CSV table of C-alpha atoms in Angstrom, one decimal:
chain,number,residue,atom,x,y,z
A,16,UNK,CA,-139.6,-149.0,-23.6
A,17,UNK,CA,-136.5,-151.2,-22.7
A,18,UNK,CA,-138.3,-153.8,-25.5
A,19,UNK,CA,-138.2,-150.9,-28.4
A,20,UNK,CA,-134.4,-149.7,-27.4
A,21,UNK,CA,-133.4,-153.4,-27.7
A,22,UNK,CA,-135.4,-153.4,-31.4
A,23,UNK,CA,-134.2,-150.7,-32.0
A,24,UNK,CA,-130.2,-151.4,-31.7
A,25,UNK,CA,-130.6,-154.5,-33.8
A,26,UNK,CA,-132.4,-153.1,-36.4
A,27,UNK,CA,-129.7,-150.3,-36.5
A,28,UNK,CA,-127.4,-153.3,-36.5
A,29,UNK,CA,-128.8,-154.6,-39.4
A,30,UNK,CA,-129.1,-151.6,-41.1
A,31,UNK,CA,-125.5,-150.6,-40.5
A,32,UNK,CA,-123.9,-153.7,-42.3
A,33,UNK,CA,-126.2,-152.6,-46.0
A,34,UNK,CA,-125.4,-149.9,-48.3
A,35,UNK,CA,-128.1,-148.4,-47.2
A,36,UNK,CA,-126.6,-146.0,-44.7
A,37,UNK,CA,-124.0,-145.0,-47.3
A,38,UNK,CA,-127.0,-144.1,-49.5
A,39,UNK,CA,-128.0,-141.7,-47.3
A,40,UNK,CA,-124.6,-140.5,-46.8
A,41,UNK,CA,-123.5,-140.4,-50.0
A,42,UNK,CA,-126.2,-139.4,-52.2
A,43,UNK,CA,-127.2,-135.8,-50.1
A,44,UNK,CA,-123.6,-135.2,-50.1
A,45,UNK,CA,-123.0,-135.3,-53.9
A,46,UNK,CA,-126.2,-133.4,-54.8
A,47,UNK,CA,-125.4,-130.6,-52.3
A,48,UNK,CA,-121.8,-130.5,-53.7
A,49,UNK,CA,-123.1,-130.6,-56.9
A,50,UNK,CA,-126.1,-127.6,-56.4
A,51,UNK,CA,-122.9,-125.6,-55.0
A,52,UNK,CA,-121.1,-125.8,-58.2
A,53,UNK,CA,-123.6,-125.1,-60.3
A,54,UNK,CA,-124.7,-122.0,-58.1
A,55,UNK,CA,-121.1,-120.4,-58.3
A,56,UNK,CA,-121.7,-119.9,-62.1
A,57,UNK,CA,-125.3,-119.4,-62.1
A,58,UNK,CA,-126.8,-116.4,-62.8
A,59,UNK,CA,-130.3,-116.8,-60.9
A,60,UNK,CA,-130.7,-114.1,-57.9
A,61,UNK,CA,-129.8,-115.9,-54.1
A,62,UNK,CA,-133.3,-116.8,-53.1
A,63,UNK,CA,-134.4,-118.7,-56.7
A,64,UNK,CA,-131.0,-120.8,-56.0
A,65,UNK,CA,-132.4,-121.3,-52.5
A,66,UNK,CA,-135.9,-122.3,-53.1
A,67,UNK,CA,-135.0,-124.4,-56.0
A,68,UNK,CA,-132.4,-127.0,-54.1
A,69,UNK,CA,-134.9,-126.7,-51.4
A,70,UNK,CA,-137.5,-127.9,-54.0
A,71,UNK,CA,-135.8,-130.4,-55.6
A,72,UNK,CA,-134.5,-132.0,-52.1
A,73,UNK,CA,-138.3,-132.5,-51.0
A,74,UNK,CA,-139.6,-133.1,-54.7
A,75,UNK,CA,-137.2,-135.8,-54.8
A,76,UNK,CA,-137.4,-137.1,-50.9
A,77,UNK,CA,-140.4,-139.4,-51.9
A,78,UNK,CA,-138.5,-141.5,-54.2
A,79,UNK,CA,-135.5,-142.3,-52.0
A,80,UNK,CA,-138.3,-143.1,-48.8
A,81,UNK,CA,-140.1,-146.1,-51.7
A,82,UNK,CA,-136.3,-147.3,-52.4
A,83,UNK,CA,-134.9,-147.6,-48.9
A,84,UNK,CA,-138.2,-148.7,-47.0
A,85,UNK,CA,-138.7,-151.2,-50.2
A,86,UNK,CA,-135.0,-152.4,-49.7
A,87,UNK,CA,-135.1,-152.7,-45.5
A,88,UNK,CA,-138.5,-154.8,-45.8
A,89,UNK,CA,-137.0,-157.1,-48.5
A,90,UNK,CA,-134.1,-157.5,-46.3
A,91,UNK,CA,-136.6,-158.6,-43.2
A,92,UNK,CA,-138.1,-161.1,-45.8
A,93,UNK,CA,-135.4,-162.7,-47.1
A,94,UNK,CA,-133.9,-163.4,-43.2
A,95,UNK,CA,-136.6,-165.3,-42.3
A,96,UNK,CA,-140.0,-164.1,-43.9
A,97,UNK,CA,-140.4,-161.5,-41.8
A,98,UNK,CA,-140.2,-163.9,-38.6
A,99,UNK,CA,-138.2,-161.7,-37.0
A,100,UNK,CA,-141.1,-158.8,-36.6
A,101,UNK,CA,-143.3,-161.2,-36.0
A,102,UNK,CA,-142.3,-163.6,-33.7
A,103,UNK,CA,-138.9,-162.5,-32.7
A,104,UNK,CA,-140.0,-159.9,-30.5
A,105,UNK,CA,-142.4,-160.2,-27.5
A,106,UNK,CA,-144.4,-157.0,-28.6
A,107,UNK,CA,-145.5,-156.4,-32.0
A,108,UNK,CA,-146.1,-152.7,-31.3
A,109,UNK,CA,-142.1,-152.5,-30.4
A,110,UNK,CA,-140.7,-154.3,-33.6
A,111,UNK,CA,-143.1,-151.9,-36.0
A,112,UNK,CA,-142.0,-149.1,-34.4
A,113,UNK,CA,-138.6,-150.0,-34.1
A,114,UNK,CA,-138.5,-150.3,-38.3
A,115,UNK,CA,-140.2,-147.1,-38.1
A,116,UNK,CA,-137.0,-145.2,-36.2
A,117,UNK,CA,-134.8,-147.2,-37.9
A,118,UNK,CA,-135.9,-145.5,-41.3
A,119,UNK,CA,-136.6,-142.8,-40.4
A,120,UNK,CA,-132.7,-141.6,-38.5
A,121,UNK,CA,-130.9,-142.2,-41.8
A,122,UNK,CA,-133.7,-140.1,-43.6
A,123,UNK,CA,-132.6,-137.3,-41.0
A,124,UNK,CA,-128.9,-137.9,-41.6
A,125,UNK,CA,-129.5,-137.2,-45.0
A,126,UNK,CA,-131.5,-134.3,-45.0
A,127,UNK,CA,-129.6,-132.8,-42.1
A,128,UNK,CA,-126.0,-133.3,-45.0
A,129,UNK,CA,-127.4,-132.1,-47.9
A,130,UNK,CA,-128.8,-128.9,-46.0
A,131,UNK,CA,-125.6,-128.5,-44.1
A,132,UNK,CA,-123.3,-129.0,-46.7
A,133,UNK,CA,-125.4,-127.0,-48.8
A,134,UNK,CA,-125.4,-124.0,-46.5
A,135,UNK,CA,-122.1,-124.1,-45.5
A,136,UNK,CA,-121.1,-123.8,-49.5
A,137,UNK,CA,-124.1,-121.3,-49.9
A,138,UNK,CA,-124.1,-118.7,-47.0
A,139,UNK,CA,-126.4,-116.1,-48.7
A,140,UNK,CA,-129.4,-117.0,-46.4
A,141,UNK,CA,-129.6,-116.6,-42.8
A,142,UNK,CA,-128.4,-120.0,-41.2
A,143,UNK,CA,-131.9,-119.9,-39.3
A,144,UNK,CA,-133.3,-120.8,-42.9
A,145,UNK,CA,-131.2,-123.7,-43.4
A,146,UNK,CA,-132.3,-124.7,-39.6
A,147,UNK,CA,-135.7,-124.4,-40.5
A,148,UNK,CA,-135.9,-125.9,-44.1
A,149,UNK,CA,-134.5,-129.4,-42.2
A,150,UNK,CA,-137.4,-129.4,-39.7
A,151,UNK,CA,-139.7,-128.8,-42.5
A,152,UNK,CA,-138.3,-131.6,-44.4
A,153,UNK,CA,-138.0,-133.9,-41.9
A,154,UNK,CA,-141.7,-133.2,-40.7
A,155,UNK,CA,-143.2,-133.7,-44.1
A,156,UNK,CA,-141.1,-137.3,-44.6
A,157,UNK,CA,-142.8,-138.8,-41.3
A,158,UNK,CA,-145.8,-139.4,-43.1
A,159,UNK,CA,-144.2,-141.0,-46.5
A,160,UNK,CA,-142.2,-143.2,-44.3
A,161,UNK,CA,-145.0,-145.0,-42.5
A,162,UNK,CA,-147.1,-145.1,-45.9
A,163,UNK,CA,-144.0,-146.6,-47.6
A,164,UNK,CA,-143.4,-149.3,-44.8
A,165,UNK,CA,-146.9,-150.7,-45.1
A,166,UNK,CA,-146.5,-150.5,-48.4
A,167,UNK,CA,-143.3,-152.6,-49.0
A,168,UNK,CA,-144.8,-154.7,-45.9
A,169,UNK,CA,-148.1,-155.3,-47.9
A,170,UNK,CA,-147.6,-155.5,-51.3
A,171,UNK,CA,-143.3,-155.6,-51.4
A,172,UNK,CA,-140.7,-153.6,-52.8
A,173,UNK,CA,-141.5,-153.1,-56.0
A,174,UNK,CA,-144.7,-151.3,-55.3
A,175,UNK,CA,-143.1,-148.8,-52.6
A,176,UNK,CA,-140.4,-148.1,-55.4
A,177,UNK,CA,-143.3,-147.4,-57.7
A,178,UNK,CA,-145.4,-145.4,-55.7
A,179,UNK,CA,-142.3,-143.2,-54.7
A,180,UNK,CA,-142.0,-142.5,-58.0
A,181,UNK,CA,-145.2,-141.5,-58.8
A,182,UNK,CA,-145.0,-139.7,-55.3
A,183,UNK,CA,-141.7,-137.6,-56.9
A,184,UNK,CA,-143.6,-136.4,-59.8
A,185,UNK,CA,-146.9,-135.2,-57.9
A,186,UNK,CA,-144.6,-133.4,-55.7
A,187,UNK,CA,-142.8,-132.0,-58.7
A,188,UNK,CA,-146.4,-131.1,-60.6
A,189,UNK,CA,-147.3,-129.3,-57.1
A,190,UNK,CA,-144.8,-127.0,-57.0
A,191,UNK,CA,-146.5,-125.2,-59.9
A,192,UNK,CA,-150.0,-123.7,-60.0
A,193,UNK,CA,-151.6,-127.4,-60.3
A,194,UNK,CA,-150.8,-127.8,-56.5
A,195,UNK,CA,-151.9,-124.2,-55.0
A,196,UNK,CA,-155.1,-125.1,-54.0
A,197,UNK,CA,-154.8,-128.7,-52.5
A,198,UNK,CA,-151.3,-129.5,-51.8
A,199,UNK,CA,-151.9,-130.1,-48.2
A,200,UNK,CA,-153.9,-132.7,-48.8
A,201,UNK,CA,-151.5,-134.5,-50.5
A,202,UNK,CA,-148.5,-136.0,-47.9
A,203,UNK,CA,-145.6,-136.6,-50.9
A,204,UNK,CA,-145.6,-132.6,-51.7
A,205,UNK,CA,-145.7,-131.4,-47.8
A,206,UNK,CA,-141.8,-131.5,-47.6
A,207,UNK,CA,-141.2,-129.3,-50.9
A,208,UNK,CA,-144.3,-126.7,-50.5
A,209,UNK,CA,-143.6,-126.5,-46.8
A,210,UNK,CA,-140.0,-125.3,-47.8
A,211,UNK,CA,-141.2,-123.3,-50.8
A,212,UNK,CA,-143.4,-121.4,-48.4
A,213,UNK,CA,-140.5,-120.9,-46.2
A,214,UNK,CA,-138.4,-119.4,-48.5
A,215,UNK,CA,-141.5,-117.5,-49.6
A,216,UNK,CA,-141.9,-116.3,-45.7
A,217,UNK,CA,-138.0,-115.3,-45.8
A,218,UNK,CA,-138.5,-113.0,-49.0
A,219,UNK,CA,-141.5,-111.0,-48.0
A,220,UNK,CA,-141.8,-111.5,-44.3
A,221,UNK,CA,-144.7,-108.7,-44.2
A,222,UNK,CA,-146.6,-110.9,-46.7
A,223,UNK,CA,-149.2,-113.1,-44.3
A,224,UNK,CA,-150.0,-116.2,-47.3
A,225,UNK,CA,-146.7,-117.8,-46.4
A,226,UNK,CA,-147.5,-118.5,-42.8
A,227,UNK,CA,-151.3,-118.9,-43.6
A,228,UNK,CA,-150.5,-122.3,-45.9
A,229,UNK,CA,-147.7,-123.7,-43.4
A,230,UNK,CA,-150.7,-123.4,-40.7
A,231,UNK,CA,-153.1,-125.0,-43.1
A,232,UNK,CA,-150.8,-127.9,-43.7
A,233,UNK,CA,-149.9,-128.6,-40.4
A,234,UNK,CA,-153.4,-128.8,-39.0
A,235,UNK,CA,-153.8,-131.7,-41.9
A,236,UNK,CA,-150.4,-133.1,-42.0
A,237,UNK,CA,-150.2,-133.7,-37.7
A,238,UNK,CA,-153.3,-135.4,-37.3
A,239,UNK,CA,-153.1,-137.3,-40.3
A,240,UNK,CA,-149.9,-138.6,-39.5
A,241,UNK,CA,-150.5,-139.9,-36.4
A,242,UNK,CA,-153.8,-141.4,-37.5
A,243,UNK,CA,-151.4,-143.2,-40.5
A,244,UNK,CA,-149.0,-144.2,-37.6
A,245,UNK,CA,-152.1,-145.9,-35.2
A,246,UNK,CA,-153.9,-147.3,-38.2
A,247,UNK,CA,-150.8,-149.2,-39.6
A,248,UNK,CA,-149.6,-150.4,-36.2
A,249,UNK,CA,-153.1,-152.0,-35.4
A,250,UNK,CA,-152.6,-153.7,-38.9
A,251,UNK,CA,-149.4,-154.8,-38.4
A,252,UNK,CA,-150.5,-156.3,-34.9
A,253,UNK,CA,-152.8,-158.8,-37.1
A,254,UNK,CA,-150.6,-159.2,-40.0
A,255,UNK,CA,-149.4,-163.1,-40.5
A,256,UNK,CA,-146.9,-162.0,-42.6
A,257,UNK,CA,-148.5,-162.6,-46.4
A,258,UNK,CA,-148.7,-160.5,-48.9
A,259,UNK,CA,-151.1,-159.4,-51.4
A,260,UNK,CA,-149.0,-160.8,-54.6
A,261,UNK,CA,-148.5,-164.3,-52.8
């Protein structure tokens, strides 16, 4: 333990002196601004303004994850060639996990502005929506995170970049009927349909199908994510640092 909390204050260290934290700072706060704007001279009813910022937050949440792990990675590489990870550190286990925190905090940061900027400009639903949306969000990122850091570690950041964008528009194509049947299955669209089903829940709360498909993707989503986590940390404790492209 004192090994991670060491890894974990210089990666934060690192991290702090990028743009990256002012990416996650920045960006959630413009788009919630923005979303507030528009709202106040919409003319779509309360909970289709709701359920689409929600939507559009965890549609686009894929894309951001392939940018900012792809970027942190290519920073490790160019300090050293990834030296730092690997041999920096007395356990490998701490350093992966470390870069693992270290993404995902910001990713909370964000999610945790543009829902409470967004709510606080937007106070038609309960606050224990906006609560829960966040947790929702955040709990469907975990497993993009840890896909996207072996990614940019594997293959670099080019391909976590391009897989988040592919990731953005499955998530987008599952929002509508395509995704009704098999959307748990599929980690990039947890955070949108989780929130969908949420604002669903909040609509018709007598209505059981809300509850039933949160259920559903939990019992794949909690398992799966910690078998992503174990498999990519026993990888990472054999990887020499090479990638697939070199």
């Amino acid at each position: 333990m004192p090994t991670l909390i060491r890894c974990v204050r210089s990666d934060f260290q690192k991290f702090r002196h990028t743009s990256m934290l002012w990416i996650h700072i920045l960006i959630p706060l413009a788009a919630a601004v923005l979303f507030v704007g528009y709202y106040s001279v919409s003319p779509w009813n309360a909970e289709a303004k709701i359920s689409g910022y929600f939507e559009v937050i965890g549609a686009a949440f894929p894309l951001m994850i392939g940018l900012i792990s792809g970027k942190s990675v290519e920073q490790e590489r160019q300090s050293g060639n990834f030296q730092t990870m690997l041999c920096g550190v007395k356990s490998r286990s701490a350093a992966y996990t470390s870069k693992l925190i270290v993404l995902l905090m910001p990713g909370i940061i964000a999610i945790a502005i543009a829902i409470g900027v967004f709510a606080t400009g937007f106070q038609t639903a309960p606050g224990v929506i906006y609560v829960k949306a966040a947790g929702l969000l955040i709990a469907g990122s975990v497993f993009p995170y840890i896909l996207h850091l072996f990614i940019s570690l594997r293959f670099g950041r080019g391909a976590s970049i391009g897989l988040g964008i592919v990731e953005s528009l499955i998530s987008a194509l599952a929002l509508t009927g395509l995704g009704d049947r098999g959307w748990y299955y599929i980690p990039c669209t947890w955070s949108a349909r989780l929130c969908d089903c949420l604002v669903s829940i909040w609509i018709n709360p007598s209505q059981a199908i809300g509850y039933a498909e949160i259920e559903k993707c939990m019992t794949v989503a909690i398992p799966a994510t910690i078998a992503a986590f174990l498999i990519s940390l026993l990888w990472f404790q054999r990887w020499d640092g090479s990638r697939s492209n070199e």
